[in-house]
PDB file of C-alpha atoms in Angstrom:
ATOM      1  CA  MET A 136      -0.052  -0.076   0.125  1.00 93.00           C
ATOM      2  CA  LYS A 137       1.681   3.382  -0.886  1.00 97.00           C
ATOM      3  CA  ILE A 138       1.225   6.037   1.368  1.00 97.00           C
ATOM      4  CA  LEU A 139       1.654   9.524   1.093  1.00 98.00           C
ATOM      5  CA  ILE A 140       2.810  11.623   3.963  1.00 98.00           C
ATOM      6  CA  VAL A 141       2.682  15.126   3.813  1.00 98.00           C
ATOM      7  CA  ASP A 142       4.120  17.891   6.110  1.00 97.00           C
ATOM      8  CA  ASP A 143       6.616  20.671   5.747  1.00 94.00           C
ATOM      9  CA  SER A 144       8.929  19.405   9.010  1.00 94.00           C
ATOM     10  CA  SER A 145      11.380  16.716   7.467  1.00 93.00           C
ATOM     11  CA  THR A 146      12.051  16.007  11.065  1.00 93.00           C
ATOM     12  CA  MET A 147       8.065  14.470  11.552  1.00 95.00           C
ATOM     13  CA  ARG A 148       8.225  13.124   8.166  1.00 96.00           C
ATOM     14  CA  ARG A 149      10.910  10.814   9.186  1.00 95.00           C
ATOM     15  CA  ILE A 150       9.399  10.254  12.257  1.00 94.00           C
ATOM     16  CA  ILE A 151       5.920   8.853  10.250  1.00 96.00           C
ATOM     17  CA  ILE A 152       7.822   7.171   8.278  1.00 95.00           C
ATOM     18  CA  ASN A 153       9.648   5.223  10.509  1.00 92.00           C
ATOM     19  CA  THR A 154       6.570   4.333  12.517  1.00 91.00           C
ATOM     20  CA  LEU A 155       4.572   2.927   9.138  1.00 94.00           C
ATOM     21  CA  SER A 156       7.824   0.781   8.380  1.00 92.00           C
ATOM     22  CA  ARG A 157       7.459  -0.505  11.928  1.00 89.00           C
ATOM     23  CA  ILE A 158       4.136  -1.359  11.467  1.00 88.00           C
ATOM     24  CA  GLY A 159       5.240  -2.620   8.131  1.00 90.00           C
ATOM     25  CA  TYR A 160       4.068  -0.014   5.602  1.00 94.00           C
ATOM     26  CA  THR A 161       7.140   0.765   3.561  1.00 95.00           C
ATOM     27  CA  ASP A 162       5.832   2.198   0.159  1.00 97.00           C
ATOM     28  CA  VAL A 163       5.718   5.847   1.412  1.00 97.00           C
ATOM     29  CA  VAL A 164       5.673   9.132  -1.017  1.00 98.00           C
ATOM     30  CA  GLU A 165       6.183  12.731   0.648  1.00 98.00           C
ATOM     31  CA  GLY A 166       5.594  16.473  -0.172  1.00 97.00           C
ATOM     32  CA  GLU A 167       6.186  19.284   1.960  1.00 96.00           C
ATOM     33  CA  ASN A 168       3.092  21.071   1.437  1.00 97.00           C
ATOM     34  CA  GLY A 169      -0.437  20.799   0.339  1.00 97.00           C
ATOM     35  CA  LYS A 170       0.888  21.882  -3.594  1.00 97.00           C
ATOM     36  CA  SER A 171       3.445  19.220  -3.490  1.00 97.00           C
ATOM     37  CA  GLY A 172       1.146  16.422  -1.810  1.00 98.00           C
ATOM     38  CA  LEU A 173      -1.402  17.135  -4.799  1.00 98.00           C
ATOM     39  CA  GLU A 174       1.268  17.155  -7.406  1.00 97.00           C
ATOM     40  CA  LYS A 175       1.919  13.689  -5.539  1.00 97.00           C
ATOM     41  CA  LEU A 176      -1.166  12.199  -5.757  1.00 97.00           C
ATOM     42  CA  GLY A 177      -1.486  13.017  -9.244  1.00 96.00           C
ATOM     43  CA  GLN A 178       1.305  10.562 -10.036  1.00 96.00           C
ATOM     44  CA  GLY A 179      -0.530   7.912  -9.455  1.00 94.00           C
ATOM     45  CA  GLY A 180      -0.845   4.793  -6.973  1.00 96.00           C
ATOM     46  CA  VAL A 181      -1.739   6.246  -3.531  1.00 97.00           C
ATOM     47  CA  GLU A 182      -4.365   4.613  -1.499  1.00 97.00           C
ATOM     48  CA  MET A 183      -4.151   6.322   2.073  1.00 97.00           C
ATOM     49  CA  ILE A 184      -2.773  10.130   2.979  1.00 98.00           C
ATOM     50  CA  ILE A 185      -1.332  11.197   6.278  1.00 98.00           C
ATOM     51  CA  THR A 186      -1.254  15.119   6.246  1.00 98.00           C
ATOM     52  CA  ASP A 187      -0.435  17.986   8.524  1.00 97.00           C
ATOM     53  CA  TRP A 188      -2.224  21.135   8.961  1.00 96.00           C
ATOM     54  CA  ASN A 189       0.126  24.331   9.672  1.00 94.00           C
ATOM     55  CA  MET A 190       2.063  24.516   6.081  1.00 94.00           C
ATOM     56  CA  PRO A 191       2.828  26.990   3.454  1.00 92.00           C
ATOM     57  CA  GLU A 192       1.947  27.673   0.319  1.00 93.00           C
ATOM     58  CA  MET A 193      -1.027  25.421   0.756  1.00 96.00           C
ATOM     59  CA  ASP A 194      -2.236  24.133   4.222  1.00 96.00           C
ATOM     60  CA  GLY A 195      -3.519  20.730   5.064  1.00 97.00           C
ATOM     61  CA  LEU A 196      -7.186  21.835   5.253  1.00 97.00           C
ATOM     62  CA  GLU A 197      -6.954  23.556   1.634  1.00 97.00           C
ATOM     63  CA  PHE A 198      -5.080  20.198   0.504  1.00 98.00           C
ATOM     64  CA  VAL A 199      -7.761  17.936   2.521  1.00 98.00           C
ATOM     65  CA  LYS A 200     -10.921  19.806   0.298  1.00 98.00           C
ATOM     66  CA  THR A 201      -9.029  19.587  -2.926  1.00 98.00           C
ATOM     67  CA  VAL A 202      -8.219  16.333  -2.653  1.00 98.00           C
ATOM     68  CA  ARG A 203     -12.262  15.780  -1.821  1.00 98.00           C
ATOM     69  CA  VAL A 204     -13.120  16.998  -4.620  1.00 97.00           C
ATOM     70  CA  GLN A 205     -10.989  14.898  -6.759  1.00 92.00           C
ATOM     71  CA  ASN A 206     -11.211  11.858  -4.588  1.00 95.00           C
ATOM     72  CA  PRO A 207     -13.670  11.231  -2.194  1.00 96.00           C
ATOM     73  CA  ALA A 208     -12.987   8.098  -0.786  1.00 95.00           C
ATOM     74  CA  ILE A 209      -9.065   7.575  -0.228  1.00 97.00           C
ATOM     75  CA  PRO A 210      -8.550   7.428   3.381  1.00 98.00           C
ATOM     76  CA  ILE A 211      -6.937  10.802   5.093  1.00 98.00           C
ATOM     77  CA  LEU A 212      -5.412  11.112   8.119  1.00 98.00           C
ATOM     78  CA  MET A 213      -4.861  14.204   9.698  1.00 98.00           C
ATOM     79  CA  VAL A 214      -2.066  14.466  12.022  1.00 97.00           C
ATOM     80  CA  THR A 215      -1.532  18.026  13.830  1.00 96.00           C
ATOM     81  CA  THR A 216      -0.814  20.114  16.487  1.00 94.00           C
ATOM     82  CA  ASN A 217      -4.291  21.947  16.051  1.00 93.00           C
ATOM     83  CA  ALA A 218      -6.026  20.540  19.519  1.00 92.00           C
ATOM     84  CA  ALA A 219      -9.134  23.153  19.392  1.00 93.00           C
ATOM     85  CA  LYS A 220     -12.773  21.457  19.132  1.00 95.00           C
ATOM     86  CA  GLU A 221     -13.521  23.613  16.389  1.00 96.00           C
ATOM     87  CA  ASP A 222     -10.173  22.845  14.504  1.00 95.00           C
ATOM     88  CA  ILE A 223     -11.157  18.993  14.641  1.00 97.00           C
ATOM     89  CA  VAL A 224     -14.683  19.459  13.558  1.00 97.00           C
ATOM     90  CA  GLU A 225     -13.695  21.507  10.902  1.00 97.00           C
ATOM     91  CA  ALA A 226     -10.765  19.201   9.500  1.00 98.00           C
ATOM     92  CA  LEU A 227     -13.666  16.293   9.481  1.00 98.00           C
ATOM     93  CA  GLN A 228     -16.509  18.684   8.424  1.00 97.00           C
ATOM     94  CA  ALA A 229     -13.639  19.275   5.265  1.00 97.00           C
ATOM     95  CA  GLY A 230     -13.330  15.269   4.429  1.00 97.00           C
ATOM     96  CA  VAL A 231     -10.779  13.789   6.803  1.00 98.00           C
ATOM     97  CA  ASN A 232     -11.598  10.206   8.336  1.00 97.00           C
ATOM     98  CA  ASN A 233      -9.596  10.415  11.198  1.00 97.00           C
ATOM     99  CA  TYR A 234      -7.182  12.833  13.342  1.00 97.00           C
ATOM    100  CA  VAL A 235      -4.142  12.295  15.594  1.00 97.00           C
ATOM    101  CA  VAL A 236      -2.807  15.362  17.685  1.00 96.00           C
ATOM    102  CA  LYS A 237       0.874  16.008  17.608  1.00 94.00           C
ATOM    103  CA  PRO A 238       2.845  14.544  19.766  1.00 94.00           C
ATOM    104  CA  PHE A 239       1.668  10.989  19.561  1.00 95.00           C
ATOM    105  CA  THR A 240       2.972   7.619  20.045  1.00 94.00           C
ATOM    106  CA  PRO A 241       3.368   5.013  17.555  1.00 92.00           C
ATOM    107  CA  ASP A 242       0.516   2.722  18.918  1.00 94.00           C
ATOM    108  CA  THR A 243      -2.615   6.061  17.936  1.00 96.00           C
ATOM    109  CA  LEU A 244      -0.544   6.107  14.206  1.00 94.00           C
ATOM    110  CA  LYS A 245      -1.300   2.584  14.472  1.00 93.00           C
ATOM    111  CA  GLU A 246      -4.472   2.360  15.924  1.00 95.00           C
ATOM    112  CA  LYS A 247      -5.683   5.210  13.598  1.00 96.00           C
ATOM    113  CA  ILE A 248      -4.194   3.387  10.343  1.00 93.00           C
ATOM    114  CA  GLU A 249      -5.828   0.447  11.072  1.00 92.00           C
ATOM    115  CA  SER A 250      -9.096   1.679  11.638  1.00 92.00           C
ATOM    116  CA  LEU A 251      -9.305   3.400   8.341  1.00 92.00           C
ATOM    117  CA  LEU A 252      -8.032   0.459   6.111  1.00 86.00           C
ATOM    118  CA  GLY A 253     -11.113  -1.425   8.412  1.00 76.00           C
TER     119      GLY A 253
ATOM    120  CA  MET B   4      25.422  28.040  17.768  1.00 51.00           C
ATOM    121  CA  ASP B   5      29.070  26.046  18.974  1.00 54.00           C
ATOM    122  CA  GLN B   6      30.554  25.905  22.243  1.00 52.00           C
ATOM    123  CA  SER B   7      33.001  28.567  21.667  1.00 55.00           C
ATOM    124  CA  GLU B   8      30.489  31.478  20.688  1.00 51.00           C
ATOM    125  CA  ILE B   9      28.560  29.709  23.776  1.00 46.00           C
ATOM    126  CA  ASP B  10      31.463  30.610  26.051  1.00 49.00           C
ATOM    127  CA  ALA B  11      32.681  34.077  24.342  1.00 49.00           C
ATOM    128  CA  LEU B  12      28.267  35.126  25.290  1.00 44.00           C
ATOM    129  CA  LEU B  13      28.623  33.841  28.954  1.00 46.00           C
ATOM    130  CA  THR B  14      32.130  35.864  28.924  1.00 44.00           C
ATOM    131  CA  GLY B  15      30.708  38.829  27.783  1.00 41.00           C
ATOM    132  CA  GLY B  16      31.063  38.758  23.900  1.00 39.00           C
ATOM    133  CA  GLY B  17      34.373  40.646  24.159  1.00 40.00           C
ATOM    134  CA  LYS B  18      36.556  38.683  24.909  1.00 40.00           C
ATOM    135  CA  SER B  19      38.340  35.563  22.653  1.00 42.00           C
ATOM    136  CA  PRO B  20      36.584  32.298  23.593  1.00 41.00           C
ATOM    137  CA  LYS B  21      37.677  29.755  25.702  1.00 41.00           C
ATOM    138  CA  LYS B  22      39.841  26.788  23.494  1.00 43.00           C
ATOM    139  CA  ALA B  23      37.513  23.491  23.989  1.00 43.00           C
ATOM    140  CA  LYS B  24      38.623  21.316  26.170  1.00 44.00           C
ATOM    141  CA  PRO B  25      40.128  17.965  24.621  1.00 45.00           C
ATOM    142  CA  ALA B  26      37.635  15.041  24.539  1.00 42.00           C
ATOM    143  CA  ALA B  27      38.229  12.977  28.059  1.00 44.00           C
ATOM    144  CA  LYS B  28      37.696   9.744  26.338  1.00 45.00           C
ATOM    145  CA  ALA B  29      39.198   8.895  22.338  1.00 43.00           C
ATOM    146  CA  PRO B  30      36.170   6.950  20.753  1.00 43.00           C
ATOM    147  CA  ALA B  31      36.092   3.743  20.742  1.00 42.00           C
ATOM    148  CA  PRO B  32      37.322   2.204  17.442  1.00 41.00           C
ATOM    149  CA  GLU B  33      33.988   0.550  16.574  1.00 42.00           C
ATOM    150  CA  ALA B  34      31.708   3.515  17.300  1.00 40.00           C
ATOM    151  CA  VAL B  35      29.821   5.248  14.991  1.00 41.00           C
ATOM    152  CA  SER B  36      31.415   8.385  13.956  1.00 43.00           C
ATOM    153  CA  ALA B  37      29.453  11.089  13.165  1.00 43.00           C
ATOM    154  CA  PRO B  38      30.505  13.366  10.381  1.00 48.00           C
ATOM    155  CA  PRO B  39      31.335  16.671  10.715  1.00 46.00           C
ATOM    156  CA  SER B  40      29.015  18.945  11.561  1.00 44.00           C
ATOM    157  CA  PRO B  41      28.607  21.967   8.447  1.00 47.00           C
ATOM    158  CA  PRO B  42      29.007  25.112  10.237  1.00 46.00           C
ATOM    159  CA  VAL B  43      25.863  26.591  11.805  1.00 41.00           C
ATOM    160  CA  PRO B  44      24.553  29.434   9.674  1.00 45.00           C
ATOM    161  CA  VAL B  45      24.571  32.773  11.867  1.00 41.00           C
ATOM    162  CA  ALA B  46      21.544  35.076  11.281  1.00 40.00           C
ATOM    163  CA  GLN B  47      22.730  38.306   9.918  1.00 40.00           C
ATOM    164  CA  ALA B  48      24.002  40.213  12.678  1.00 37.00           C
ATOM    165  CA  GLU B  49      23.823  43.744  10.585  1.00 38.00           C
ATOM    166  CA  PRO B  50      21.286  46.148  11.493  1.00 41.00           C
ATOM    167  CA  HIS B  51      18.164  45.787   9.723  1.00 47.00           C
ATOM    168  CA  GLN B  52      15.898  49.055   8.978  1.00 52.00           C
ATOM    169  CA  ASP B  53      12.890  46.816   9.919  1.00 54.00           C
ATOM    170  CA  GLY B  54      13.402  45.535  13.499  1.00 62.00           C
ATOM    171  CA  SER B  55      10.831  42.746  13.402  1.00 64.00           C
ATOM    172  CA  GLY B  56      12.387  41.359  10.050  1.00 69.00           C
ATOM    173  CA  HIS B  57      15.711  40.920  11.823  1.00 82.00           C
ATOM    174  CA  VAL B  58      14.226  39.562  14.500  1.00 84.00           C
ATOM    175  CA  ILE B  59      11.676  37.257  12.475  1.00 83.00           C
ATOM    176  CA  SER B  60      15.046  36.264  10.347  1.00 85.00           C
ATOM    177  CA  GLU B  61      16.885  34.955  13.293  1.00 89.00           C
ATOM    178  CA  LEU B  62      14.157  32.552  14.626  1.00 88.00           C
ATOM    179  CA  ASP B  63      13.748  31.408  10.782  1.00 87.00           C
ATOM    180  CA  THR B  64      17.478  30.674  11.248  1.00 90.00           C
ATOM    181  CA  VAL B  65      16.905  28.805  15.052  1.00 89.00           C
ATOM    182  CA  THR B  66      14.200  26.777  13.332  1.00 87.00           C
ATOM    183  CA  SER B  67      16.376  25.887  10.392  1.00 88.00           C
ATOM    184  CA  VAL B  68      19.328  24.980  12.323  1.00 92.00           C
ATOM    185  CA  THR B  69      17.249  23.152  14.972  1.00 91.00           C
ATOM    186  CA  GLU B  70      15.347  21.071  11.835  1.00 91.00           C
ATOM    187  CA  ARG B  71      18.935  20.263  10.148  1.00 93.00           C
ATOM    188  CA  GLU B  72      20.202  18.778  13.483  1.00 94.00           C
ATOM    189  CA  SER B  73      17.542  16.881  14.551  1.00 93.00           C
ATOM    190  CA  ASN B  74      17.913  15.154  11.256  1.00 93.00           C
ATOM    191  CA  LYS B  75      21.444  14.661  11.934  1.00 96.00           C
ATOM    192  CA  VAL B  76      20.407  12.770  15.583  1.00 96.00           C
ATOM    193  CA  MET B  77      17.951  10.770  13.458  1.00 95.00           C
ATOM    194  CA  ASP B  78      20.460   9.694  11.329  1.00 95.00           C
ATOM    195  CA  GLN B  79      22.586   8.710  14.164  1.00 96.00           C
ATOM    196  CA  LEU B  80      19.304   6.809  15.398  1.00 96.00           C
ATOM    197  CA  ASP B  81      18.866   5.138  12.157  1.00 94.00           C
ATOM    198  CA  GLN B  82      22.445   4.205  12.220  1.00 96.00           C
ATOM    199  CA  ILE B  83      22.304   2.705  15.891  1.00 97.00           C
ATOM    200  CA  SER B  84      18.966   0.887  14.875  1.00 95.00           C
ATOM    201  CA  ARG B  85      20.541  -0.457  12.034  1.00 94.00           C
ATOM    202  CA  LEU B  86      23.317  -2.060  13.924  1.00 96.00           C
ATOM    203  CA  VAL B  87      21.096  -3.232  16.431  1.00 96.00           C
ATOM    204  CA  SER B  88      19.686  -5.296  13.591  1.00 94.00           C
ATOM    205  CA  ARG B  89      22.853  -6.299  12.030  1.00 95.00           C
ATOM    206  CA  GLN B  90      23.750  -7.835  15.834  1.00 94.00           C
ATOM    207  CA  GLN B  91      20.366  -9.833  16.288  1.00 93.00           C
ATOM    208  CA  GLN B  92      20.828 -11.290  13.166  1.00 94.00           C
ATOM    209  CA  LEU B  93      24.646 -12.568  14.015  1.00 93.00           C
ATOM    210  CA  ILE B  94      23.815 -13.540  17.570  1.00 92.00           C
ATOM    211  CA  THR B  95      20.617 -15.750  15.366  1.00 91.00           C
ATOM    212  CA  GLU B  96      23.483 -17.235  13.095  1.00 91.00           C
ATOM    213  CA  ILE B  97      25.214 -18.009  16.340  1.00 89.00           C
ATOM    214  CA  MET B  98      22.402 -19.922  17.696  1.00 86.00           C
ATOM    215  CA  SER B  99      22.680 -22.333  15.440  1.00 86.00           C
ATOM    216  CA  HIS B 100      26.303 -23.457  15.870  1.00 87.00           C
ATOM    217  CA  GLU B 101      26.697 -26.561  17.515  1.00 84.00           C
ATOM    218  CA  GLY B 102      29.050 -24.877  20.039  1.00 83.00           C
ATOM    219  CA  ALA B 103      26.282 -22.534  21.166  1.00 85.00           C
ATOM    220  CA  GLN B 104      24.389 -25.916  22.519  1.00 87.00           C
ATOM    221  CA  ALA B 105      25.882 -25.471  26.039  1.00 87.00           C
ATOM    222  CA  PRO B 106      23.144 -24.282  28.762  1.00 88.00           C
ATOM    223  CA  GLY B 107      25.707 -21.972  30.207  1.00 89.00           C
ATOM    224  CA  VAL B 108      26.480 -19.965  26.531  1.00 90.00           C
ATOM    225  CA  GLN B 109      22.347 -20.261  25.574  1.00 89.00           C
ATOM    226  CA  LYS B 110      21.491 -18.398  28.536  1.00 91.00           C
ATOM    227  CA  ALA B 111      24.258 -15.928  27.739  1.00 92.00           C
ATOM    228  CA  ILE B 112      22.898 -15.533  24.401  1.00 92.00           C
ATOM    229  CA  HIS B 113      19.522 -14.858  24.894  1.00 92.00           C
ATOM    230  CA  GLU B 114      20.473 -12.234  27.573  1.00 94.00           C
ATOM    231  CA  VAL B 115      22.584 -10.693  24.680  1.00 94.00           C
ATOM    232  CA  MET B 116      19.319 -10.744  22.833  1.00 94.00           C
ATOM    233  CA  SER B 117      17.369  -9.323  25.499  1.00 95.00           C
ATOM    234  CA  ALA B 118      19.529  -6.344  25.687  1.00 96.00           C
ATOM    235  CA  SER B 119      19.376  -5.712  22.053  1.00 95.00           C
ATOM    236  CA  LYS B 120      15.955  -5.764  21.973  1.00 95.00           C
ATOM    237  CA  GLU B 121      15.636  -3.335  24.519  1.00 96.00           C
ATOM    238  CA  ILE B 122      18.262  -0.702  23.037  1.00 96.00           C
ATOM    239  CA  GLN B 123      16.335  -1.346  19.592  1.00 95.00           C
ATOM    240  CA  ASP B 124      13.254  -0.177  21.587  1.00 95.00           C
ATOM    241  CA  ASN B 125      14.601   2.811  23.136  1.00 96.00           C
ATOM    242  CA  VAL B 126      16.495   3.979  20.052  1.00 96.00           C
ATOM    243  CA  PHE B 127      12.799   4.238  18.728  1.00 94.00           C
ATOM    244  CA  GLU B 128      11.260   5.513  21.897  1.00 93.00           C
ATOM    245  CA  ALA B 129      13.846   8.373  21.167  1.00 94.00           C
ATOM    246  CA  MET B 130      12.933   8.836  17.209  1.00 94.00           C
ATOM    247  CA  ASP B 131       9.596   9.472  18.714  1.00 92.00           C
ATOM    248  CA  LEU B 132      10.252  12.058  20.900  1.00 92.00           C
ATOM    249  CA  MET B 133      12.038  13.927  18.205  1.00 93.00           C
ATOM    250  CA  GLN B 134       8.804  15.093  17.616  1.00 93.00           C
ATOM    251  CA  PHE B 135       9.442  18.053  19.898  1.00 92.00           C
ATOM    252  CA  GLN B 136      11.177  19.603  17.146  1.00 90.00           C
ATOM    253  CA  ASP B 137       8.328  19.756  14.924  1.00 91.00           C
ATOM    254  CA  ILE B 138       6.313  21.546  17.910  1.00 92.00           C
ATOM    255  CA  THR B 139       8.759  23.820  18.911  1.00 91.00           C
ATOM    256  CA  ARG B 140       9.358  25.306  15.152  1.00 90.00           C
ATOM    257  CA  GLN B 141       5.092  25.898  15.544  1.00 90.00           C
ATOM    258  CA  LYS B 142       5.417  27.513  18.768  1.00 90.00           C
ATOM    259  CA  LEU B 143       8.509  29.991  17.235  1.00 90.00           C
ATOM    260  CA  GLU B 144       6.026  30.401  14.148  1.00 88.00           C
ATOM    261  CA  ARG B 145       3.284  32.012  16.495  1.00 88.00           C
ATOM    262  CA  ILE B 146       5.837  33.904  18.126  1.00 90.00           C
ATOM    263  CA  VAL B 147       6.357  35.212  14.313  1.00 88.00           C
ATOM    264  CA  HIS B 148       2.734  35.718  13.612  1.00 87.00           C
ATOM    265  CA  HIS B 149       2.738  38.128  16.733  1.00 89.00           C
ATOM    266  CA  LEU B 150       5.782  39.982  15.655  1.00 89.00           C
ATOM    267  CA  ARG B 151       4.345  40.594  12.523  1.00 87.00           C
ATOM    268  CA  GLN B 152       1.134  41.787  13.874  1.00 88.00           C
ATOM    269  CA  ILE B 153       2.613  44.179  15.792  1.00 90.00           C
ATOM    270  CA  HIS B 154       4.833  45.274  13.262  1.00 86.00           C
ATOM    271  CA  ASP B 155       1.937  45.678  11.060  1.00 87.00           C
ATOM    272  CA  TYR B 156      -0.323  47.722  13.540  1.00 90.00           C
ATOM    273  CA  ILE B 157       3.122  50.076  13.702  1.00 89.00           C
ATOM    274  CA  VAL B 158       3.299  51.144  10.373  1.00 87.00           C
ATOM    275  CA  ASP B 159      -0.503  51.578  10.184  1.00 88.00           C
ATOM    276  CA  LEU B 160      -0.155  53.663  13.090  1.00 90.00           C
ATOM    277  CA  LEU B 161       2.961  55.680  11.772  1.00 89.00           C
ATOM    278  CA  GLY B 162       1.523  55.478   8.151  1.00 85.00           C
ATOM    279  CA  THR B 163       4.906  54.813   6.900  1.00 79.00           C
ATOM    280  CA  GLY B 164       6.733  51.374   5.948  1.00 76.00           C
ATOM    281  CA  LEU B 165       6.032  48.266   4.453  1.00 77.00           C
ATOM    282  CA  LYS B 166       3.512  45.541   5.784  1.00 75.00           C
ATOM    283  CA  SER B 167       4.407  42.017   5.686  1.00 76.00           C
ATOM    284  CA  ASP B 168       3.725  40.223   2.697  1.00 71.00           C
ATOM    285  CA  THR B 169       5.697  37.037   2.775  1.00 73.00           C
ATOM    286  CA  GLU B 170       3.313  34.348   2.951  1.00 76.00           C
ATOM    287  CA  ARG B 171       4.356  31.893   6.146  1.00 81.00           C
ATOM    288  CA  PRO B 172       2.410  28.883   7.539  1.00 83.00           C
ATOM    289  CA  SER B 173      -0.565  29.095   8.879  1.00 81.00           C
ATOM    290  CA  ILE B 174      -0.670  28.908  12.606  1.00 83.00           C
ATOM    291  CA  SER B 175      -1.812  26.633  15.445  1.00 81.00           C
ATOM    292  CA  HIS B 176      -3.914  28.321  17.772  1.00 80.00           C
ATOM    293  CA  THR B 177      -2.905  25.551  20.189  1.00 80.00           C
ATOM    294  CA  ILE B 178       0.335  25.547  20.244  1.00 80.00           C
ATOM    295  CA  ALA B 179       1.228  27.450  23.084  1.00 79.00           C
ATOM    296  CA  GLN B 180      -0.644  24.598  25.288  1.00 77.00           C
ATOM    297  CA  THR B 181       1.377  22.346  23.674  1.00 82.00           C
ATOM    298  CA  GLY B 182       3.758  20.047  25.757  1.00 78.00           C
ATOM    299  CA  THR B 183       5.962  17.112  24.501  1.00 79.00           C
ATOM    300  CA  THR B 184       3.759  14.341  26.516  1.00 86.00           C
ATOM    301  CA  PRO B 185       2.870  11.794  23.141  1.00 90.00           C
ATOM    302  CA  ASP B 186      -1.003  11.599  23.219  1.00 92.00           C
ATOM    303  CA  GLU B 187      -1.588  14.139  26.087  1.00 90.00           C
ATOM    304  CA  ASN B 188      -4.580  15.388  23.593  1.00 92.00           C
ATOM    305  CA  LYS B 189      -5.920  11.940  22.136  1.00 94.00           C
ATOM    306  CA  ALA B 190      -8.607  11.185  24.757  1.00 94.00           C
ATOM    307  CA  HIS B 191     -10.071  15.039  23.624  1.00 93.00           C
ATOM    308  CA  ALA B 192      -9.474  14.565  19.956  1.00 94.00           C
ATOM    309  CA  ASP B 193     -11.205  10.992  19.919  1.00 95.00           C
ATOM    310  CA  ALA B 194     -14.182  12.094  22.168  1.00 95.00           C
ATOM    311  CA  VAL B 195     -14.553  15.196  19.231  1.00 96.00           C
ATOM    312  CA  ILE B 196     -14.462  12.618  16.653  1.00 95.00           C
ATOM    313  CA  GLU B 197     -16.687  10.279  18.058  1.00 94.00           C
ATOM    314  CA  ALA B 198     -19.280  13.108  18.495  1.00 95.00           C
ATOM    315  CA  PHE B 199     -18.963  14.188  15.202  1.00 95.00           C
ATOM    316  CA  LYS B 200     -19.611  10.996  13.741  1.00 92.00           C
ATOM    317  CA  THR B 201     -22.991  10.561  16.445  1.00 93.00           C
ATOM    318  CA  GLN B 202     -24.466  13.577  14.903  1.00 91.00           C
ATOM    319  CA  LYS B 203     -23.673  12.766  11.301  1.00 87.00           C
ATOM    320  CA  LYS B 204     -25.359   9.822  11.794  1.00 84.00           C
ATOM    321  CA  GLY B 205     -28.272  11.226  13.805  1.00 78.00           C
TER     322      GLY B 205
END
């Protein structure tokens, strides 16, 4: 399964990639903001998206809304520091399937990914 | 900022930095040697026409330096992880040797394996804790956001100067309260998700 990780922090992308590889997901593509995320998504093969919210150029919320216009079914997990109730609701309304607040444990990421993949 | 710069600051900035003390111990020959760190870029020390611009540029430098250095720590942790995996592989090979079947040897091998697993777990935990870098970066971004607001307010007030126009990442409004404890907001987020789903179904 190919997973797209969109985060402007290279350290955070490495942490997520590392966690994914420990739970068996090694096919990963990376984007550093919503705009590059859309480019990677356009290249095809992506079956799941993990995205940050606060990024330059195109933030995660705008990215999710754009993806949902083109692809209503792809599972999207938002991993962000935004912890306010209204933020979580806004992300869910935009089309995010699940939500993780940073900092997180690998177990949480695993639990959320598994719940998205059914 | 390296140790000599810190020493110079502590001694008032005017004195020559102290010479670094020689390392107490030479690294073991088999130890993983880190590549030499490239010089840390220091923010422009020249006076800036726009004071907030100078501070923002210094904060951006702090962010990029900490991100680069965090990645170096991650490189080292990756390297340790690879070495531990290799060690485990070699121990597994040793276990199948005829000479390793003695109960005392088997016990020792199992202890080494157990210690090796513990090292691997600690390495993974250290990697996960590196999330602090992203959280710190976002806290700095929030400070930048406030500085720009103050700058633009002053520009409005004086009726002169240029407003901030460089695009920055959006900011988290809750980052000021974000700590470094993993999953501290999990229960709260899960409750909001659950309530949203229930409301949507109803």
